Amino acid sequence: MAASSSSFFSEFGLLLYLEELNKEELNKFKLLLKNETVETGHCQIPWTEVKKANREDLANLMNKYYSGEQAWSVALKIFGKMNLKDLCEKAKAEISLTAQTTGPEDTKARQAQGDQEAVLGDGTEYRIQIKEKFCIMRDKNPLLGESEDFHHGITQEGRELLEHLFDVDVKTGEQPQTVVLQGIAGVGKTTLVRNAMLDWAEGNLYQQKFKYIFYLNAREINQLKEKNFVQLISKNWPRREGPIERIMSQPGSLLFIIDSFDELNFAFEEPEFALCNNRTQEHPVSFLMSSLLRKVMLPESSLLVTTRLTAYKRLKHLLKSHRCVQLVGLSEDARKEYIYQFFEDKKWAIQAFSSLRNNETLFNMCQVPLMCRVICSCLKQQMEKGGDVTLTCQTTTALFTCLFTPVDRSYPSLTDQIQLKNLCHLAAKGIWTMTYVFYRESLRKHGLNKSDVSVFLDMNILQKDSEYENCYVFTHLHVQEYFAAMFYTLKGKWGTRDHSFQSFEDLKLLLESKAYEDTHLMQMKCFLFGLLNEDRVIQLEKTFYCTMSLGLKWELLQWIETLGNSEYSPSQLRFLELFYYLYETQDEAFVSQAMSCFQKIDIDICGKIHLLVSSFCLKHSQCLQTIKLTVTVVFEKMLNSRPPDETWQIDRDHITHCWQDLCSVLHTNEDLRELDLFHNNLDELAMKILCQELRHRNCKLRKLLLRFVSFPDGCKDILSALTQNQNLILLDLKGSDVGDNGVKSLCEALKRPECKLQNLRLESCNLTTVCCLNISKALITNQSLIFLNLSTNNLLDIGVELLSEALRHPMCYLQRLSIERCGLTVAGCEDLSSALISNKRLTHLSLADNVLGDDGVKLISDALKHPRCTLRSLVLRRCYFTSLSSKYLSASLPLNKSLTHLDLGSNCLKDDGVKLMCDVFRHPSCNLQDLGLMGCALTSACCLAIASAILNNSNLRILDLGNNNLQDDGVKILCEALRHPSCNIESLGLEYCGLTSLCCQDLAATLSSNQRLTKINLTRNILGCEGIQKLCEVLQSPGCKLQILGLCKEAFDKEGQKLLKAVGVSNPHLIIKSTCNDQNEEDGSWWQHF
């Protein structure tokens, strides 16, 4: 026995047995060791050393002070006193086995030892133990309690996913060492990785990849304090496998599964230098987990981490590199199959499936197997009672309220409202802190004792973990969110509380949270609004014997009113998120009050749920003036293009009904003046419904923008609205598939006297020369149309000639025409020039992006000389002419009394051309007020001429010199003119002019002295911190009259941004923005927004 025990003791070590002891048992072992009688020839181990020793140190001390046999005898004796019978029996069995395989001679002993390791160290025992453990887990927690076939189907899908998690990336050729498996709560992440453990143990998975796999569960880890890494992973390690340290010599063959990262109660804030790679040194478990995740501990090993979507951001920053895989749960077909299996009556199955599909949020919840079963059970109960499941599925709050409303309407065991309040406080704090697992101590701190917990266990609100002691969870995340929302409705009725106020208790914080930043709060917020419904409140008060406050409504309305009064643009207000919350109330009066806070809304409909909530809210709005609506999903796709079945028509009818409700706002809201449908793909029925509302006698709409819209009926329905709705004065069809045939029908409508359209925009509508004759005839017949945009269409010279024919007609009332990028050349300019002389009404013309050349500009210039030409604004940007055209224009401008805006930008005028023009600008008869010379290849050499023109032309108000290489010297010359009292410049463009800090002193002096300059654009110049400092000094002074400053704040360093921020505080009337394009049709930029 001496030889065998000594061999066993030296090779296997007492450490393996001491690791089986928890902290309390270890302390008890030390005390008993202290009092142990020492045999003759042996010394007592000093208590000071025993007291501070960890498990490894204690084993070494016993080896040092006792012989192998004596140390073993003492250990067994103490285990016996501690009543650790299992530990004693295992040790004796192993010693016995060792004795049978060892001989007296050292060589034979070593040979036997090697034989034993060959049998017992190959992982077989570990696999057997893992198989037993995870089989028990699976049997304890069957998926949904369903049939084996259903379970097997999901397992097969899961196995396919698992098999490819660590495959080599085809793009990079690298095999991932860390894989993150993420998904919503309850979707099956834990089930999948436990199946992975079982499949590996049975030899069916990862046999060539990983020799050993270790499973670390967050709930168990949370209850541990200090351990070394070996102890952390040794729980399921059989002693017959030998010391676990030996397998760590090949870390590349190890996989660690960290299950439920989102449940770990660790901050993970340790600096990397503080992490550990020593596997036998004790640390807080949080350090060990952080070291493992951050690849400090066993960096060559592989990791598989499961987490909820909400915790992925927290996990991501810990990982050096990883592959991310999302587990989506039950597919739509699987959900349908399950629902049809659950309800034996097919009519009930159809009704349940259709009702759930109509509420996309609820239907998505059914991706989680547990929730699918719970929701079906709830609906079945409603059907058996004769209830309307359509109403139950209307909102998530309605369904969850029914879920917790028993048949007898109350819970007799819930006698004290304080129990419910404490539970709701626990739930709310958990949602805010993303804590979903609660331990006994946490429950106690929230005032929940054992009997309280039993009540909520009986009610299926809480659930005790069957595997980990003192561990409780809500039956599902959504259940926790529901009771968390109830916290805010009960809060006003609480008396004095025994804990200090915590930030999450502030309702304002919840309301101001943003769905895209705080995704974990969104469903709780939905439930909060849902609990404003009086029917829900009555149900809950009867169920829980509690009193709930509806006074919360006014707080929420005040918050919504604040949103309506804010300076945010409609696109920044996240209306869709607000509509989710308002829909959940199902309180028409409340929604109507809330919607009265807004005059403009901007929403993007990407699915059925968006259409559902938007239609509900818009139907109850009364004060809207402008609606911008984007439908990026074709209506047929909302039905998933599935083959028609018994539910297809029900879905179709539901979508149609929602669209009808949404469009009804056109006649129910008498203040509505503008509807912008952008990038919309409406089917024929949807378009008919829209046009039907446009034709309604109570529709007061004046502007209709249908940009990038497909017309399944070829515009016929829209055009009928033009003749029947005489309030409509603007129609914008930019980017829509109108085509020549569509324009032909449109022109027929324009010819009718009932059509009062004034502004027609057909930019980028796939038009050709063919449509120009129809447009020409319509222009002669229609006396209301004054604005026409035909830009970016392939009209060519022939098409423009046809339009010019109409322009020459005395019955043409057109005032503004844009034919940019229409393929116009010098050949079409002669007819156009003739039209400019004949037409007395045309005041604005844009010919930008046409290859006119110098010859084309000469023809236009000849028309400008004529006294009958009434043109006020001419845009010739990017018309491919040179400084030669400056000569033609210089001859025309002194003779033209009407032209006030001229844009010559992006043409190669160069310094000589502009100098020639400036001679004209100085002429007293030049009436130009707005001059665009952006991107004309100018340098500082022309700045003296421009400065002279500024001083001598009292009419010039707007000057754009952007994108020219003027540099600091050129701007200094301009600044001298700008500081002169006779300078009337109000807006100056100096974007991308090669400016530096050297010109900022001159600019600052100009801003200080010039009382007329209200707008200057300095974007895309490298002004530096020194330069911006000089500008900011004057911008903060009361003498500076600047209203708009073009500067990109992000282009400056922190100091520069700080200076600009201070300017915003001291001078609130100044707007600093990175773009200075004003959408004002009265100034020179009319053509950019027409």
PDB file of N, CA and C in Angstrom, residues 47-106:
ATOM      1  N   TRP A  47       0.907  26.984  11.367  1.00  0.00           N
ATOM      2  CA  TRP A  47      -0.462  27.452  11.078  1.00  0.00           C
ATOM      3  C   TRP A  47      -0.456  28.692  10.196  1.00  0.00           C
ATOM      4  N   THR A  48       0.522  29.564  10.374  1.00  0.00           N
ATOM      5  CA  THR A  48       0.562  30.790   9.559  1.00  0.00           C
ATOM      6  C   THR A  48       0.659  30.455   8.063  1.00  0.00           C
ATOM      7  N   GLU A  49       1.392  29.364   7.771  1.00  0.00           N
ATOM      8  CA  GLU A  49       1.527  28.958   6.365  1.00  0.00           C
ATOM      9  C   GLU A  49       0.256  28.270   5.868  1.00  0.00           C
ATOM     10  N   VAL A  50      -0.339  27.444   6.731  1.00  0.00           N
ATOM     11  CA  VAL A  50      -1.578  26.749   6.365  1.00  0.00           C
ATOM     12  C   VAL A  50      -2.689  27.754   6.106  1.00  0.00           C
ATOM     13  N   LYS A  51      -2.778  28.743   6.960  1.00  0.00           N
ATOM     14  CA  LYS A  51      -3.880  29.713   6.910  1.00  0.00           C
ATOM     15  C   LYS A  51      -3.902  30.472   5.584  1.00  0.00           C
ATOM     16  N   LYS A  52      -2.724  30.881   5.097  1.00  0.00           N
ATOM     17  CA  LYS A  52      -2.693  31.707   3.884  1.00  0.00           C
ATOM     18  C   LYS A  52      -2.562  30.877   2.599  1.00  0.00           C
ATOM     19  N   ALA A  53      -2.396  29.557   2.756  1.00  0.00           N
ATOM     20  CA  ALA A  53      -2.137  28.706   1.587  1.00  0.00           C
ATOM     21  C   ALA A  53      -3.378  28.535   0.715  1.00  0.00           C
ATOM     22  N   ASN A  54      -3.183  28.591  -0.626  1.00  0.00           N
ATOM     23  CA  ASN A  54      -4.256  28.178  -1.528  1.00  0.00           C
ATOM     24  C   ASN A  54      -4.178  26.667  -1.692  1.00  0.00           C
ATOM     25  N   ARG A  55      -5.000  26.096  -2.555  1.00  0.00           N
ATOM     26  CA  ARG A  55      -5.079  24.642  -2.662  1.00  0.00           C
ATOM     27  C   ARG A  55      -3.740  24.032  -3.084  1.00  0.00           C
ATOM     28  N   GLU A  56      -3.101  24.661  -4.084  1.00  0.00           N
ATOM     29  CA  GLU A  56      -1.833  24.115  -4.571  1.00  0.00           C
ATOM     30  C   GLU A  56      -0.746  24.215  -3.492  1.00  0.00           C
ATOM     31  N   ASP A  57      -0.699  25.364  -2.805  1.00  0.00           N
ATOM     32  CA  ASP A  57       0.298  25.543  -1.745  1.00  0.00           C
ATOM     33  C   ASP A  57       0.078  24.530  -0.615  1.00  0.00           C
ATOM     34  N   LEU A  58      -1.194  24.281  -0.279  1.00  0.00           N
ATOM     35  CA  LEU A  58      -1.514  23.352   0.809  1.00  0.00           C
ATOM     36  C   LEU A  58      -1.056  21.932   0.464  1.00  0.00           C
ATOM     37  N   ALA A  59      -1.285  21.519  -0.793  1.00  0.00           N
ATOM     38  CA  ALA A  59      -0.840  20.191  -1.226  1.00  0.00           C
ATOM     39  C   ALA A  59       0.681  20.069  -1.131  1.00  0.00           C
ATOM     40  N   ASN A  60       1.389  21.141  -1.529  1.00  0.00           N
ATOM     41  CA  ASN A  60       2.857  21.131  -1.460  1.00  0.00           C
ATOM     42  C   ASN A  60       3.347  21.077  -0.009  1.00  0.00           C
ATOM     43  N   LEU A  61       2.652  21.785   0.895  1.00  0.00           N
ATOM     44  CA  LEU A  61       3.030  21.775   2.314  1.00  0.00           C
ATOM     45  C   LEU A  61       2.893  20.369   2.910  1.00  0.00           C
ATOM     46  N   MET A  62       1.786  19.698   2.573  1.00  0.00           N
ATOM     47  CA  MET A  62       1.563  18.345   3.101  1.00  0.00           C
ATOM     48  C   MET A  62       2.593  17.370   2.552  1.00  0.00           C
ATOM     49  N   ASN A  63       2.976  17.523   1.284  1.00  0.00           N
ATOM     50  CA  ASN A  63       4.040  16.688   0.716  1.00  0.00           C
ATOM     51  C   ASN A  63       5.372  16.937   1.421  1.00  0.00           C
ATOM     52  N   LYS A  64       5.590  18.193   1.797  1.00  0.00           N
ATOM     53  CA  LYS A  64       6.862  18.570   2.417  1.00  0.00           C
ATOM     54  C   LYS A  64       6.977  18.054   3.860  1.00  0.00           C
ATOM     55  N   TYR A  65       5.877  18.172   4.643  1.00  0.00           N
ATOM     56  CA  TYR A  65       5.943  17.845   6.075  1.00  0.00           C
ATOM     57  C   TYR A  65       5.593  16.394   6.391  1.00  0.00           C
ATOM     58  N   TYR A  66       4.946  15.684   5.420  1.00  0.00           N
ATOM     59  CA  TYR A  66       4.611  14.274   5.650  1.00  0.00           C
ATOM     60  C   TYR A  66       5.189  13.441   4.523  1.00  0.00           C
ATOM     61  N   SER A  67       5.378  12.153   4.817  1.00  0.00           N
ATOM     62  CA  SER A  67       5.727  11.231   3.737  1.00  0.00           C
ATOM     63  C   SER A  67       4.480  11.022   2.897  1.00  0.00           C
ATOM     64  N   GLY A  68       4.643  10.451   1.707  1.00  0.00           N
ATOM     65  CA  GLY A  68       3.484  10.243   0.839  1.00  0.00           C
ATOM     66  C   GLY A  68       2.365   9.497   1.521  1.00  0.00           C
ATOM     67  N   GLU A  69       2.739   8.350   2.194  1.00  0.00           N
ATOM     68  CA  GLU A  69       1.710   7.530   2.855  1.00  0.00           C
ATOM     69  C   GLU A  69       1.063   8.300   3.995  1.00  0.00           C
ATOM     70  N   GLN A  70       1.884   8.998   4.816  1.00  0.00           N
ATOM     71  CA  GLN A  70       1.349   9.732   5.962  1.00  0.00           C
ATOM     72  C   GLN A  70       0.448  10.891   5.508  1.00  0.00           C
ATOM     73  N   ALA A  71       0.882  11.615   4.483  1.00  0.00           N
ATOM     74  CA  ALA A  71       0.077  12.729   3.951  1.00  0.00           C
ATOM     75  C   ALA A  71      -1.272  12.227   3.450  1.00  0.00           C
ATOM     76  N   TRP A  72      -1.211  11.105   2.758  1.00  0.00           N
ATOM     77  CA  TRP A  72      -2.452  10.524   2.239  1.00  0.00           C
ATOM     78  C   TRP A  72      -3.372  10.087   3.370  1.00  0.00           C
ATOM     79  N   SER A  73      -2.765   9.454   4.393  1.00  0.00           N
ATOM     80  CA  SER A  73      -3.536   8.995   5.542  1.00  0.00           C
ATOM     81  C   SER A  73      -4.217  10.159   6.257  1.00  0.00           C
ATOM     82  N   VAL A  74      -3.481  11.268   6.426  1.00  0.00           N
ATOM     83  CA  VAL A  74      -4.040  12.464   7.082  1.00  0.00           C
ATOM     84  C   VAL A  74      -5.190  13.044   6.254  1.00  0.00           C
ATOM     85  N   ALA A  75      -4.965  13.105   4.943  1.00  0.00           N
ATOM     86  CA  ALA A  75      -6.006  13.669   4.070  1.00  0.00           C
ATOM     87  C   ALA A  75      -7.286  12.842   4.131  1.00  0.00           C
ATOM     88  N   LEU A  76      -7.141  11.487   4.045  1.00  0.00           N
ATOM     89  CA  LEU A  76      -8.317  10.623   4.094  1.00  0.00           C
ATOM     90  C   LEU A  76      -9.033  10.747   5.433  1.00  0.00           C
ATOM     91  N   LYS A  77      -8.245  10.863   6.500  1.00  0.00           N
ATOM     92  CA  LYS A  77      -8.827  10.969   7.838  1.00  0.00           C
ATOM     93  C   LYS A  77      -9.667  12.244   7.955  1.00  0.00           C
ATOM     94  N   ILE A  78      -9.112  13.367   7.438  1.00  0.00           N
ATOM     95  CA  ILE A  78      -9.849  14.650   7.501  1.00  0.00           C
ATOM     96  C   ILE A  78     -11.090  14.604   6.607  1.00  0.00           C
ATOM     97  N   PHE A  79     -10.973  13.999   5.412  1.00  0.00           N
ATOM     98  CA  PHE A  79     -12.154  13.861   4.539  1.00  0.00           C
ATOM     99  C   PHE A  79     -13.261  13.104   5.263  1.00  0.00           C
ATOM    100  N   GLY A  80     -12.848  12.073   6.021  1.00  0.00           N
ATOM    101  CA  GLY A  80     -13.826  11.287   6.785  1.00  0.00           C
ATOM    102  C   GLY A  80     -14.503  12.136   7.838  1.00  0.00           C
ATOM    103  N   LYS A  81     -13.706  12.940   8.582  1.00  0.00           N
ATOM    104  CA  LYS A  81     -14.294  13.821   9.607  1.00  0.00           C
ATOM    105  C   LYS A  81     -15.256  14.840   8.993  1.00  0.00           C
ATOM    106  N   MET A  82     -14.980  15.228   7.771  1.00  0.00           N
ATOM    107  CA  MET A  82     -15.842  16.210   7.098  1.00  0.00           C
ATOM    108  C   MET A  82     -17.043  15.546   6.431  1.00  0.00           C
ATOM    109  N   ASN A  83     -17.134  14.216   6.591  1.00  0.00           N
ATOM    110  CA  ASN A  83     -18.255  13.450   6.038  1.00  0.00           C
ATOM    111  C   ASN A  83     -18.271  13.485   4.502  1.00  0.00           C
ATOM    112  N   LEU A  84     -17.080  13.552   3.900  1.00  0.00           N
ATOM    113  CA  LEU A  84     -16.975  13.540   2.438  1.00  0.00           C
ATOM    114  C   LEU A  84     -16.756  12.113   1.966  1.00  0.00           C
ATOM    115  N   LYS A  85     -17.793  11.289   2.092  1.00  0.00           N
ATOM    116  CA  LYS A  85     -17.691   9.855   1.823  1.00  0.00           C
ATOM    117  C   LYS A  85     -17.358   9.578   0.365  1.00  0.00           C
ATOM    118  N   ASP A  86     -17.998  10.320  -0.532  1.00  0.00           N
ATOM    119  CA  ASP A  86     -17.759  10.083  -1.964  1.00  0.00           C
ATOM    120  C   ASP A  86     -16.295  10.311  -2.311  1.00  0.00           C
ATOM    121  N   LEU A  87     -15.719  11.346  -1.738  1.00  0.00           N
ATOM    122  CA  LEU A  87     -14.328  11.684  -2.009  1.00  0.00           C
ATOM    123  C   LEU A  87     -13.394  10.588  -1.488  1.00  0.00           C
ATOM    124  N   CYS A  88     -13.711  10.089  -0.315  1.00  0.00           N
ATOM    125  CA  CYS A  88     -12.906   9.001   0.265  1.00  0.00           C
ATOM    126  C   CYS A  88     -12.963   7.742  -0.594  1.00  0.00           C
ATOM    127  N   GLU A  89     -14.176   7.379  -1.023  1.00  0.00           N
ATOM    128  CA  GLU A  89     -14.351   6.155  -1.800  1.00  0.00           C
ATOM    129  C   GLU A  89     -13.641   6.245  -3.144  1.00  0.00           C
ATOM    130  N   LYS A  90     -13.740   7.399  -3.789  1.00  0.00           N
ATOM    131  CA  LYS A  90     -13.072   7.580  -5.081  1.00  0.00           C
ATOM    132  C   LYS A  90     -11.571   7.448  -4.927  1.00  0.00           C
ATOM    133  N   ALA A  91     -11.033   8.078  -3.884  1.00  0.00           N
ATOM    134  CA  ALA A  91      -9.584   8.036  -3.656  1.00  0.00           C
ATOM    135  C   ALA A  91      -9.116   6.608  -3.414  1.00  0.00           C
ATOM    136  N   LYS A  92      -9.848   5.871  -2.559  1.00  0.00           N
ATOM    137  CA  LYS A  92      -9.471   4.486  -2.263  1.00  0.00           C
ATOM    138  C   LYS A  92      -9.512   3.618  -3.509  1.00  0.00           C
ATOM    139  N   ALA A  93     -10.545   3.842  -4.324  1.00  0.00           N
ATOM    140  CA  ALA A  93     -10.678   3.067  -5.556  1.00  0.00           C
ATOM    141  C   ALA A  93      -9.505   3.329  -6.496  1.00  0.00           C
ATOM    142  N   GLU A  94      -9.088   4.569  -6.590  1.00  0.00           N
ATOM    143  CA  GLU A  94      -7.987   4.916  -7.479  1.00  0.00           C
ATOM    144  C   GLU A  94      -6.672   4.349  -6.953  1.00  0.00           C
ATOM    145  N   ILE A  95      -6.506   4.372  -5.639  1.00  0.00           N
ATOM    146  CA  ILE A  95      -5.286   3.808  -5.045  1.00  0.00           C
ATOM    147  C   ILE A  95      -5.228   2.304  -5.304  1.00  0.00           C
ATOM    148  N   SER A  96      -6.390   1.686  -5.176  1.00  0.00           N
ATOM    149  CA  SER A  96      -6.455   0.236  -5.395  1.00  0.00           C
ATOM    150  C   SER A  96      -6.090  -0.096  -6.836  1.00  0.00           C
ATOM    151  N   LEU A  97      -6.643   0.697  -7.745  1.00  0.00           N
ATOM    152  CA  LEU A  97      -6.356   0.471  -9.159  1.00  0.00           C
ATOM    153  C   LEU A  97      -4.874   0.694  -9.449  1.00  0.00           C
ATOM    154  N   THR A  98      -4.309   1.713  -8.826  1.00  0.00           N
ATOM    155  CA  THR A  98      -2.889   2.010  -9.015  1.00  0.00           C
ATOM    156  C   THR A  98      -2.024   0.863  -8.502  1.00  0.00           C
ATOM    157  N   ALA A  99      -2.448   0.300  -7.342  1.00  0.00           N
ATOM    158  CA  ALA A  99      -1.685  -0.807  -6.737  1.00  0.00           C
ATOM    159  C   ALA A  99      -1.631  -2.018  -7.655  1.00  0.00           C
ATOM    160  N   GLN A 100      -2.714  -2.249  -8.413  1.00  0.00           N
ATOM    161  CA  GLN A 100      -2.773  -3.421  -9.277  1.00  0.00           C
ATOM    162  C   GLN A 100      -1.875  -3.277 -10.506  1.00  0.00           C
ATOM    163  N   THR A 101      -1.564  -2.045 -10.869  1.00  0.00           N
ATOM    164  CA  THR A 101      -0.817  -1.823 -12.110  1.00  0.00           C
ATOM    165  C   THR A 101       0.621  -1.389 -11.892  1.00  0.00           C
ATOM    166  N   THR A 102       1.099  -1.417 -10.631  1.00  0.00           N
ATOM    167  CA  THR A 102       2.484  -1.014 -10.359  1.00  0.00           C
ATOM    168  C   THR A 102       3.251  -2.130  -9.671  1.00  0.00           C
ATOM    169  N   GLY A 103       4.501  -2.235  -9.979  1.00  0.00           N
ATOM    170  CA  GLY A 103       5.368  -3.234  -9.349  1.00  0.00           C
ATOM    171  C   GLY A 103       6.364  -2.578  -8.422  1.00  0.00           C
ATOM    172  N   PRO A 104       7.179  -3.399  -7.722  1.00  0.00           N
ATOM    173  CA  PRO A 104       8.134  -2.844  -6.761  1.00  0.00           C
ATOM    174  C   PRO A 104       9.291  -2.123  -7.426  1.00  0.00           C
ATOM    175  N   GLU A 105       9.608  -2.536  -8.660  1.00  0.00           N
ATOM    176  CA  GLU A 105      10.769  -1.921  -9.290  1.00  0.00           C
ATOM    177  C   GLU A 105      10.354  -0.644 -10.007  1.00  0.00           C
ATOM    178  N   ASP A 106      11.264   0.343 -10.003  1.00  0.00           N
ATOM    179  CA  ASP A 106      10.960   1.663 -10.591  1.00  0.00           C
ATOM    180  C   ASP A 106      10.664   1.567 -12.076  1.00  0.00           C
TER     181      ASP A 106
END
